[in-house]
XYZ file of C-alpha atoms in Angstrom:
336
model
C -0.178 -0.128 -0.078
C 1.306 3.052 -1.103
C 1.245 5.653 2.654
C 1.078 9.024 1.883
C 2.821 10.745 5.083
C 3.661 13.727 6.402
C 6.742 15.324 7.033
C 7.979 15.322 10.379
C 7.741 19.113 11.002
C 3.770 18.971 10.384
C 3.754 15.577 13.046
C 2.452 14.751 16.366
C 4.793 12.131 17.592
C 4.016 9.687 21.176
C 7.125 8.578 21.582
C 7.306 6.027 25.022
C 10.044 5.809 26.728
C 10.842 9.475 26.523
C 13.061 10.299 29.593
C 16.356 9.475 28.397
C 18.350 7.078 25.836
C 17.338 6.336 21.784
C 13.766 8.225 23.346
C 15.397 11.169 24.380
C 17.583 11.615 21.656
C 14.326 10.595 19.069
C 11.919 13.502 20.517
C 14.826 15.997 20.539
C 15.895 15.392 17.106
C 12.074 15.848 15.919
C 12.135 19.390 17.836
C 14.363 20.524 16.201
C 12.222 19.989 13.456
C 9.173 21.262 14.349
C 7.402 19.006 15.409
C 4.491 18.567 18.025
C 5.734 15.417 21.267
C 3.729 13.211 22.711
C 6.292 11.803 26.143
C 5.895 9.231 27.837
C 8.555 7.177 30.755
C 7.817 6.608 34.096
C 10.310 8.772 35.712
C 8.718 12.540 36.679
C 10.791 14.791 36.955
C 13.464 13.268 34.190
C 10.582 13.953 31.646
C 9.570 17.489 33.647
C 13.082 17.988 32.184
C 12.364 16.493 28.439
C 9.318 18.924 27.916
C 11.538 21.926 28.950
C 14.133 20.190 26.936
C 12.398 19.944 23.611
C 10.522 23.482 24.409
C 14.302 25.099 24.238
C 14.920 23.267 20.764
C 12.062 24.737 18.460
C 9.490 22.316 19.926
C 6.136 21.447 21.109
C 5.801 19.094 24.139
C 3.263 17.482 26.656
C 4.853 14.337 29.312
C 2.299 11.857 30.936
C 3.686 9.613 33.758
C 3.030 5.754 32.030
C 4.479 2.284 32.764
C 3.882 0.295 28.892
C 3.844 -2.743 30.728
C 0.390 -1.331 31.748
C -2.589 -1.105 29.061
C -3.739 2.262 30.785
C -1.730 3.553 31.557
C -0.685 3.727 27.409
C -4.974 4.017 26.930
C -3.982 7.660 29.146
C -1.247 8.803 26.719
C -3.036 8.660 23.666
C -6.116 10.385 25.380
C -3.803 13.666 26.740
C -2.418 13.566 22.742
C -5.620 13.423 21.653
C -6.645 16.332 24.429
C -3.825 18.801 23.630
C -3.524 18.119 20.399
C -6.271 16.974 18.698
C -4.828 13.467 17.865
C -1.288 12.181 16.233
C 0.388 11.019 13.668
C 3.077 8.566 14.444
C 3.837 6.625 17.696
C 6.908 5.063 19.036
C 7.461 1.822 20.713
C 10.293 2.507 22.399
C 10.516 1.841 26.320
C 12.710 -0.704 26.894
C 14.839 -2.446 29.470
C 17.274 -6.479 29.986
C 18.578 -8.454 32.318
C 22.270 -9.247 32.838
C 22.725 -13.269 33.298
C 22.015 -16.799 32.284
C 18.649 -17.009 31.804
C 18.796 -20.220 34.895
C 20.163 -18.242 37.019
C 17.332 -15.020 36.999
C 14.133 -15.320 38.282
C 10.665 -16.025 36.919
C 9.176 -12.194 38.251
C 12.302 -10.572 36.363
C 11.697 -12.037 33.252
C 8.343 -11.718 32.969
C 9.022 -8.095 33.784
C 10.665 -7.501 30.698
C 8.394 -9.528 28.615
C 5.907 -6.781 29.986
C 7.671 -3.433 29.175
C 9.948 -5.025 26.153
C 6.714 -7.013 24.254
C 3.495 -6.291 26.186
C 4.086 -2.490 25.777
C 4.650 -2.802 22.399
C 1.755 -4.822 22.457
C -0.623 -2.291 24.305
C 1.130 0.308 22.742
C 0.626 -1.028 19.621
C -2.502 -2.274 18.833
C -3.876 1.571 20.597
C -2.216 3.422 18.283
C -3.384 1.302 15.090
C -6.683 2.293 16.165
C -6.560 5.638 15.745
C -4.514 5.877 13.140
C -6.867 3.765 10.688
C -8.745 6.637 10.628
C -6.349 9.643 10.216
C -3.571 7.751 8.497
C 0.012 8.054 9.859
C 3.404 5.685 10.917
C 3.678 2.952 13.841
C 7.414 2.578 14.746
C 8.294 -0.364 16.907
C 12.103 -0.354 18.064
C 13.783 -3.116 17.091
C 17.294 -4.572 17.718
C 19.692 -6.691 16.217
C 18.788 -9.105 18.334
C 15.246 -9.311 16.978
C 17.135 -11.726 14.389
C 19.540 -13.323 17.153
C 19.956 -14.695 20.637
C 22.844 -12.864 22.864
C 24.335 -14.823 26.058
C 23.549 -13.099 29.190
C 21.008 -11.030 27.759
C 19.029 -14.365 26.336
C 15.412 -12.900 28.012
C 16.200 -9.393 25.707
C 16.798 -11.278 23.194
C 13.520 -13.640 23.328
C 11.402 -10.787 24.028
C 13.136 -8.800 20.479
C 12.153 -11.558 18.752
C 8.456 -12.122 19.621
C 8.492 -8.328 18.779
C 9.618 -8.898 15.435
C 7.557 -11.464 15.295
C 4.548 -9.532 16.542
C 5.225 -6.551 14.365
C 5.811 -7.878 10.948
C 2.446 -10.382 11.315
C 0.214 -6.438 12.674
C 2.141 -5.039 9.143
C 0.206 -7.993 7.717
C -2.961 -7.430 8.918
C -2.737 -3.646 8.569
C -2.016 -4.796 4.572
C -5.001 -7.434 4.141
C -7.899 -4.492 5.318
C -5.954 -1.250 3.508
C -5.464 0.298 6.777
C -3.644 3.725 5.997
C -0.345 2.976 8.728
C 2.876 2.262 7.603
C 5.002 -0.077 9.949
C 7.957 0.158 10.411
C 11.071 -2.309 12.775
C 13.889 -0.155 14.139
C 17.303 -3.023 14.713
C 20.061 -0.856 16.227
C 23.381 -2.429 16.675
C 24.638 -1.169 20.769
C 23.595 1.754 21.129
C 25.882 4.079 23.560
C 22.986 4.971 26.003
C 22.304 4.513 29.407
C 20.856 1.303 28.845
C 23.368 -1.255 30.181
C 23.382 0.619 33.808
C 19.391 0.657 33.960
C 19.796 -3.500 32.946
C 18.960 -5.616 36.180
C 22.393 -7.272 37.125
C 23.037 -11.181 38.203
C 26.622 -11.107 37.142
C 28.468 -9.239 39.978
C 29.944 -6.995 37.512
C 29.112 -3.593 35.745
C 27.032 -4.653 32.047
C 28.890 -3.035 29.107
C 27.405 -3.234 25.273
C 29.568 -5.330 22.520
C 30.938 -3.595 19.870
C 30.993 -1.880 17.507
C 28.855 0.974 19.665
C 27.187 3.631 17.724
C 25.629 6.880 19.273
C 21.796 7.499 19.700
C 21.398 10.276 16.861
C 21.748 7.388 14.545
C 18.904 5.409 16.567
C 17.009 8.723 16.138
C 17.536 9.837 12.624
C 16.425 6.153 11.734
C 13.066 7.022 13.469
C 11.753 9.871 12.385
C 12.826 8.746 8.795
C 10.193 5.979 9.364
C 8.033 8.439 10.304
C 7.812 10.663 7.043
C 8.961 7.869 4.629
C 6.937 4.143 4.850
C 9.953 2.002 5.825
C 9.305 -2.446 6.513
C 12.705 -2.504 8.640
C 15.169 -0.148 9.402
C 19.250 -1.713 10.391
C 21.289 0.995 12.650
C 24.626 0.171 12.450
C 26.179 -1.806 9.435
C 27.508 -4.067 12.105
C 23.476 -5.146 13.105
C 23.475 -5.773 9.265
C 26.300 -8.175 9.408
C 25.599 -9.931 12.351
C 21.901 -10.606 10.947
C 23.050 -11.829 7.655
C 25.259 -14.389 9.885
C 22.862 -15.972 11.702
C 20.837 -16.185 8.607
C 23.882 -17.829 6.285
C 25.631 -19.115 8.838
C 23.468 -19.983 12.288
C 26.639 -22.441 13.838
C 29.665 -19.420 12.975
C 27.164 -17.195 15.657
C 26.540 -20.019 18.350
C 30.855 -20.521 18.143
C 31.197 -16.513 18.473
C 28.521 -16.192 21.634
C 29.925 -18.690 23.741
C 33.374 -17.707 23.143
C 33.346 -14.112 22.282
C 30.600 -11.892 23.207
C 30.188 -12.870 26.995
C 33.231 -11.169 27.587
C 32.165 -8.271 25.256
C 29.555 -7.687 27.665
C 30.971 -7.292 31.469
C 33.079 -4.567 32.543
C 36.603 -6.002 34.749
C 34.781 -3.581 37.975
C 31.859 -5.212 40.400
C 27.712 -4.107 39.942
C 26.839 -0.406 40.729
C 23.576 -1.030 41.537
C 22.366 -4.880 40.880
C 18.052 -3.832 40.427
C 18.765 -1.259 37.868
C 15.143 -0.108 36.073
C 13.715 -2.642 35.521
C 10.854 -2.988 38.258
C 10.806 1.035 38.733
C 11.935 4.207 37.463
C 16.032 4.492 36.837
C 18.398 7.514 36.912
C 17.322 8.912 34.090
C 17.430 12.405 31.910
C 20.324 11.516 29.920
C 20.989 9.967 26.101
C 24.202 9.030 26.511
C 25.744 6.135 28.652
C 29.362 6.207 29.959
C 30.199 2.886 27.154
C 34.066 2.445 27.815
C 36.032 2.692 24.063
C 35.345 3.987 21.728
C 31.839 5.614 20.341
C 30.783 5.598 16.196
C 29.673 8.726 15.763
C 27.729 7.796 12.877
C 26.464 5.333 10.613
C 27.736 5.852 7.347
C 25.784 1.772 6.557
C 22.716 4.316 8.122
C 22.675 6.993 6.612
C 23.427 5.431 3.026
C 20.364 2.477 3.351
C 17.869 5.662 4.279
C 19.121 6.752 0.626
C 17.378 4.496 -1.912
C 20.256 3.811 -5.156
C 23.178 4.901 -2.573
C 21.614 2.430 0.053
C 21.383 -0.486 -3.591
C 24.918 -0.252 -4.021
C 26.072 -0.100 -0.399
C 24.124 -3.246 -0.069
C 25.726 -5.009 -3.108
C 29.080 -3.656 -1.367
C 28.059 -4.870 1.933
C 27.032 -8.340 0.903
C 29.821 -9.058 -0.554
C 32.270 -8.345 2.674
C 29.371 -10.192 4.623
C 30.301 -13.111 1.685
C 33.986 -12.200 3.244
C 33.894 -12.750 6.845
C 31.553 -16.053 7.053
C 34.090 -17.611 5.297
C 36.948 -16.648 7.057
C 34.759 -17.559 9.766
C 34.063 -20.872 8.241
C 38.187 -21.463 8.250
C 38.810 -20.990 11.491
C 35.951 -22.651 13.039
């Protein structure tokens, strides 16, 4: 279906998880383009500060405290958008949290809470948004992960939740297409992003968490989200590493299993004791920051993602990426 989406400057955009990280970066980027925003998260003081920063950046905003794991909270977010702005044009399901720890060590309660946020939060937000967008058209943007396509050791349930988000998002897209609904549905799949995400995670390992390299800035995810708000897209990988790893998972799953078992665990842990093992799984965290404190190098941007958002340049890039992936896979098989 040929979806007609408004420019970001003419839109009202709802963003969950807007008090830090990707959500806050997206809100500020949208504000600079003149969008009106509805910001949702659990931390009221951080949301109030985010609203102030949006106004300073040239946008207009309203915030509402909400836990995405409760449908009634997200219904209140949609109602706030209707009352303040008369509706919304794009809904971004961004809120998410993780757990660092082996699956057998993590409590059922913590696993269940992660799914309430990462999966059911997307389900509630999507179904509420679609009910509204069917009438006026617009975009639904769900933030998945490269973990939607592959598994991660010591973040196993996080990966499972992102697999579930992918399955739900793909099925919803097909159903909307079958109904002829004027709603674009995009799944954004970032790789490691420098946000407070590791500090917000529940941590069973005894060591501070970090993200496996390469790591990209949150502004690159914001760019992808806002592109999807104005230009229909099925999937957008953020970071060339995300596309590369997804391709390896598809074509050489055994090699990826070996990498996961022998490399990925160490790449996700710092050599220092964990400060707050509870994180923000069950309650609001210390929000307000776009960037995290990832050790090591953080990429300035993603040439792959920026090119992928441009059809002509992207086609050439995909061809080159395919050749590079084939060479990497060949080398990986030889090592394995």
